[in-house]
Coordinates of C-alpha atoms and ligand atoms in Angstrom, one line a residue:
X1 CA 20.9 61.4 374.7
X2 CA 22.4 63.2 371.6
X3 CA 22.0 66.4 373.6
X4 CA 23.4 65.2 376.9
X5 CA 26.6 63.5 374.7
X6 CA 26.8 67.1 373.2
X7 CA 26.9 69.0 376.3
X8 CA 29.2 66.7 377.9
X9 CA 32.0 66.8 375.4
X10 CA 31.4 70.5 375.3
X11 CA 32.3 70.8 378.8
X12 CA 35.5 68.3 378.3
X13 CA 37.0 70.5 375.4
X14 CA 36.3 73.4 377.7
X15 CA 38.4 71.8 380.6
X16 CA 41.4 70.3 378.3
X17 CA 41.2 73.7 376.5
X18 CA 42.1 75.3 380.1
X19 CA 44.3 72.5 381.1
X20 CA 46.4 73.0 377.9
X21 CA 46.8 76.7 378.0
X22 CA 47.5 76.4 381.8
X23 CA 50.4 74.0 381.2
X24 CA 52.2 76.2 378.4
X25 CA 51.2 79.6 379.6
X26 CA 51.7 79.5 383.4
X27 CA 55.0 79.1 385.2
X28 CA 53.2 77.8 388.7
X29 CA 50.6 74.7 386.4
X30 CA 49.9 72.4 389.8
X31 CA 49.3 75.5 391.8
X32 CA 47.0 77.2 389.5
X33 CA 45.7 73.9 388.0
X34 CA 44.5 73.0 391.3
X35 CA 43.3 76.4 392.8
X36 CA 43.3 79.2 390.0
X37 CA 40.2 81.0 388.8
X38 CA 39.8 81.4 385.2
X39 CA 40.6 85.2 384.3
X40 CA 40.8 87.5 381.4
X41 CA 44.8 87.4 380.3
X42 CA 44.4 90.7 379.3
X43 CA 43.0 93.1 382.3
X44 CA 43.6 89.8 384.5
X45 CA 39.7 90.7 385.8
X46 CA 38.6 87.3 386.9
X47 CA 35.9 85.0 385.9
X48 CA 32.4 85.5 387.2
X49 CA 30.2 81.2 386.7
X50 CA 28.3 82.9 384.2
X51 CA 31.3 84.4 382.1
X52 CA 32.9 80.7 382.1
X53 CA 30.1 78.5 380.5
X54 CA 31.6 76.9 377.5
X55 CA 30.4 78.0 374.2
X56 CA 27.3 79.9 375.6
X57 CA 29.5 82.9 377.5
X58 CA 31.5 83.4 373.9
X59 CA 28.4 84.5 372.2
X60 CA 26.5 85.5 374.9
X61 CA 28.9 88.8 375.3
X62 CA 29.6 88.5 371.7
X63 CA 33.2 87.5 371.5
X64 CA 34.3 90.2 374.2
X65 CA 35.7 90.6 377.4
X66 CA 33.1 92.2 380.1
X67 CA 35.4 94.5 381.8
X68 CA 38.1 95.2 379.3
X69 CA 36.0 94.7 375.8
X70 CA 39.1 93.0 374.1
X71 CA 38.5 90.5 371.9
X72 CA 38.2 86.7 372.8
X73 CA 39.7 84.2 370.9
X74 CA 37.9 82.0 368.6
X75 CA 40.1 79.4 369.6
X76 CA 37.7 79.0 372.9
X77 CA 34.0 78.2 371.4
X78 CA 35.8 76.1 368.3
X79 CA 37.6 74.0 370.2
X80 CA 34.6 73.0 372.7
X81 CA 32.1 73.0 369.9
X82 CA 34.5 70.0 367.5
X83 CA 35.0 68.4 371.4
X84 CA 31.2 67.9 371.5
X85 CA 30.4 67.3 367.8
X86 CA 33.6 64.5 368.1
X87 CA 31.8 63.1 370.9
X88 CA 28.7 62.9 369.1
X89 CA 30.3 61.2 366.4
X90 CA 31.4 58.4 368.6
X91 CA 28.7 57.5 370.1
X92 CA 26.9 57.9 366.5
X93 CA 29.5 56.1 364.6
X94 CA 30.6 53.8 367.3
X95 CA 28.8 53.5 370.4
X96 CA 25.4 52.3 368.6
X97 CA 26.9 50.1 366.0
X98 CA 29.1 48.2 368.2
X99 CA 26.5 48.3 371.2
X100 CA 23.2 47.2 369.4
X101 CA 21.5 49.0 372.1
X102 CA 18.0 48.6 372.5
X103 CA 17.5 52.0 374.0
X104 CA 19.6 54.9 375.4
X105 CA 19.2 54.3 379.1
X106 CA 20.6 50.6 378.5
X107 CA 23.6 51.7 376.9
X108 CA 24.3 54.6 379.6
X109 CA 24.2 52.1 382.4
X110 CA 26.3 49.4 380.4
X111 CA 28.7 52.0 379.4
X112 CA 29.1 53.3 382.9
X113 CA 30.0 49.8 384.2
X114 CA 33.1 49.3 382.0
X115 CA 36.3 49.7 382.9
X116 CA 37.1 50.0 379.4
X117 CA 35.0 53.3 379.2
X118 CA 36.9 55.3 381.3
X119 CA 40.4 54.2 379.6
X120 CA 38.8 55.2 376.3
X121 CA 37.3 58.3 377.8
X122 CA 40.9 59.0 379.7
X123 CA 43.2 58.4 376.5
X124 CA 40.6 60.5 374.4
X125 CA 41.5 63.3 376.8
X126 CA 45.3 62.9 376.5
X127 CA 44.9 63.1 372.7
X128 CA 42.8 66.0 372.7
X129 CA 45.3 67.9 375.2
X130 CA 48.0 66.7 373.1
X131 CA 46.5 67.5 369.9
X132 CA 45.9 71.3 370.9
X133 CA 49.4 71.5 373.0
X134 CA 51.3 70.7 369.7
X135 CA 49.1 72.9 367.9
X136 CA 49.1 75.8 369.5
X137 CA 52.4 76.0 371.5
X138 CA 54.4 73.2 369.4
X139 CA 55.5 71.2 372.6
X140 CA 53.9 68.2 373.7
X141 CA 54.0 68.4 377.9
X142 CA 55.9 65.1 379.9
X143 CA 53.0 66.1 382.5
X144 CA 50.5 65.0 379.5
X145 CA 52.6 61.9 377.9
X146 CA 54.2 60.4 381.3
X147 CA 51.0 59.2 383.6
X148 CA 49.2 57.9 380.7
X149 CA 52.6 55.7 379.5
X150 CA 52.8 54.9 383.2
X151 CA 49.2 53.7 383.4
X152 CA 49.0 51.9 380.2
X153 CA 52.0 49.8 380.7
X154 CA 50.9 49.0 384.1
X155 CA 47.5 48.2 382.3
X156 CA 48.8 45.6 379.6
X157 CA 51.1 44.3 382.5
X158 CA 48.0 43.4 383.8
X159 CA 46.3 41.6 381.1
X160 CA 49.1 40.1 380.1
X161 CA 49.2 42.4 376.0
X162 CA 52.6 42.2 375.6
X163 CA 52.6 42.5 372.4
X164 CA 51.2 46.3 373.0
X165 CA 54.2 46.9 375.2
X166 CA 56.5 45.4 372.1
X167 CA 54.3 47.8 369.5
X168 CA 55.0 51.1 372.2
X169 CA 58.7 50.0 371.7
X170 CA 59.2 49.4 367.8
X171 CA 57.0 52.7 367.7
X172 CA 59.6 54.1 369.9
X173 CA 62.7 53.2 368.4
X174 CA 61.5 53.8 364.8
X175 CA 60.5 57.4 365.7
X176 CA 64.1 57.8 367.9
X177 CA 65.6 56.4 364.1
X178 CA 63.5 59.0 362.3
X179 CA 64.9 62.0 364.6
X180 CA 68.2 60.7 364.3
X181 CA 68.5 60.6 360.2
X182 CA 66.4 64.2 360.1
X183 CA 68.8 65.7 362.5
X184 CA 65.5 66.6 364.7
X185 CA 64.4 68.8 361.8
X186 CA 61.4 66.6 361.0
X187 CA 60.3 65.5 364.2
X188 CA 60.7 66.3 368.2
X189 CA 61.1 63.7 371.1
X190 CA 57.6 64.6 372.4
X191 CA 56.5 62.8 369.1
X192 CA 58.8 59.7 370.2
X193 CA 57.2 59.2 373.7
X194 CA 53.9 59.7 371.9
X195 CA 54.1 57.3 369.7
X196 CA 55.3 54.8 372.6
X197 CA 52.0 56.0 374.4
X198 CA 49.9 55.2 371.1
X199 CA 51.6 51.5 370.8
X200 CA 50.8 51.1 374.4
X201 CA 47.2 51.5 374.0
X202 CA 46.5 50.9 370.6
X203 CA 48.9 47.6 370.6
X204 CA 49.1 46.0 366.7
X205 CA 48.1 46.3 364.2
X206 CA 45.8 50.0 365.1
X207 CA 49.5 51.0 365.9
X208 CA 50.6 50.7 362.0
X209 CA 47.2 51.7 360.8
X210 CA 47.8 55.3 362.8
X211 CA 51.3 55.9 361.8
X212 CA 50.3 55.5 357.8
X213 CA 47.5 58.3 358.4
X214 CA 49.6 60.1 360.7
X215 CA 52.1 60.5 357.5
X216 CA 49.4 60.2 355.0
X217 CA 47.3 63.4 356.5
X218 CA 50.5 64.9 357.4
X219 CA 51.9 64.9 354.1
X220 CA 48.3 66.1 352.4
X221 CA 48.4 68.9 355.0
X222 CA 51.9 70.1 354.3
X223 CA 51.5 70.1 350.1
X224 CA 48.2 72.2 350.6
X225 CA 50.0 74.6 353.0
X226 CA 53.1 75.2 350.6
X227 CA 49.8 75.4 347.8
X228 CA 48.1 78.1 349.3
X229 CA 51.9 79.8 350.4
X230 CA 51.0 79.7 354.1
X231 CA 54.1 77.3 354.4
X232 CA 58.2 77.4 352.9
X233 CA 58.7 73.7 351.3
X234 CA 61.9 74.0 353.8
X235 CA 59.4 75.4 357.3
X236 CA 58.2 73.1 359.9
X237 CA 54.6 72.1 360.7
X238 CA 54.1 70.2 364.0
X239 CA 53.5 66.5 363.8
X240 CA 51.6 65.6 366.9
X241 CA 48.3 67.1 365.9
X242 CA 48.4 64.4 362.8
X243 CA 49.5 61.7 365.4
X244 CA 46.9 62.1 368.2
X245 CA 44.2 62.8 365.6
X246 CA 45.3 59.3 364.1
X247 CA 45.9 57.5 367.2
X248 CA 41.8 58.5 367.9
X249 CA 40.8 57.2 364.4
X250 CA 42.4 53.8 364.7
X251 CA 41.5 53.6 368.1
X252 CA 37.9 53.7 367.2
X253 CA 38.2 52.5 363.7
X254 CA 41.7 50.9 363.2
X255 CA 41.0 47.2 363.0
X256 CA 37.7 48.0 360.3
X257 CA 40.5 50.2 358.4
X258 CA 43.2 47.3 358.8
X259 CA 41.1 44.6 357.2
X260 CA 39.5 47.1 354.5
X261 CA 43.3 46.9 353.3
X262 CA 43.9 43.2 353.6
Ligands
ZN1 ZN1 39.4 91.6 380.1

């Protein structure tokens, strides 16, 4: 089961991976979303089944291009591989404590008959794309942000959560205070509708728990940087990555971390 889990989020990391570069990198996204071939960006040779299994190709033909020889980026297998060990964590961390299960089986048929599952499983993959959007090309994508606010308002509509919808807007106007008073130095308005998102699905109190290790982390993360000189006190890091790695924690672990602090 470990395995399977593994493999899985492997294979999601390897899709959002695409998705992401996809949505930055090309001008035409639905078209080649939809339709396009993975290819080498260098000699544009395209992509043969056996030269696009995730993490296996990479090392397979040792970090190189077939055709061309240029160099691969790490950025490929090290993204899949923390996909797969962060869905193994879940279901280590999360999945069996909650769950009790009394075998494997039992809690893949269980899990597979919850509507819940595949919200979790969709807003993990909105993270993870926004999390490596921010990252690596410092924009967060409406195309990413916009169906999942859609969906989750519609969704605590639904069940009647308004006070989710009420956290998505304080979460909203705080951040559009923040941007204001930093003169948009600080942070961006893709963190603002983010942060809507994350207090549409995480609703209160997981929404305060995520913002204080959003700043906590982010804060850490900048002092180190300026430490080790990789960063100006006065330079910008993105925030997102803190945010969406957040939002995950306190999605998982956000009411356990709430009451360890009451
Ligand atoms: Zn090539």
């Amino acid at each position: 089961m470990t395995i399977f889990i593994f493999v899985f989020g492997i294979a999601i990391g390897s899709f959002i991976d695409c998705l992401v570069y996809r949505l930055n990198k090309e001008k035409n996204f639905w078209k080649r979303f939809l339709k396009g071939r993975s290819y080498c960006p260098r000699c544009k040779h395209q992509l043969a089944w056996f030269e696009n299994i995730p993490l296996c190709s990479f090392f397979l033909q040792k970090g190189k291009c077939r055709h061309c020889h240029s160099l691969i980026s790490w950025r490929y297998p090290l993204v899949e591989l923390f996909t797969g060990l962060i869905f193994v964590g879940v279901y280590k961390w999360w999945l069996i404590p909650n769950f009790n299960p009394s075998s494997d089986f039992y809690i893949f048929i269980s899990l597979f008959c919850q509507k819940q599952t595949y919200l979790y499983l969709y807003i993990f993959l909105v993270l993870l794309a926004v999390f490596l959007s921010d990252l690596f090309y410092w924009t967060i994508p409406d195309q990413i942000t916009f169906p999942a606010i859609l969906i989750f308002f519609i969704w605590n509509i639904i069940q009647g959560q308004w006070l989710s919808i009420l956290a998505g807007l304080a979460g909203v106007i705080f951040f559009l205070l923040l941007v204001f008073l930093t003169k948009g130095k600080g942070m961006g308005l893709g963190d603002v509708k983010l942060v809507g998102l994350m207090g549409l699905f995480l609703g209160f109190p997981r929404l305060i728990v995520a913002l204080y290790l959003a700043f906590l982390t982010g804060a850490i993360t900048g002092v180190i940087l300026i430490l080790i000189k990789k960063k100006r006190i006065d330079s910008r890091i993105p925030f997102g990555p803190f945010l969406a790695l957040s939002a995950f924690v306190a999605l998982f672990w956000g009411e356990k971390i709430w009451q360890f602090f009451l």
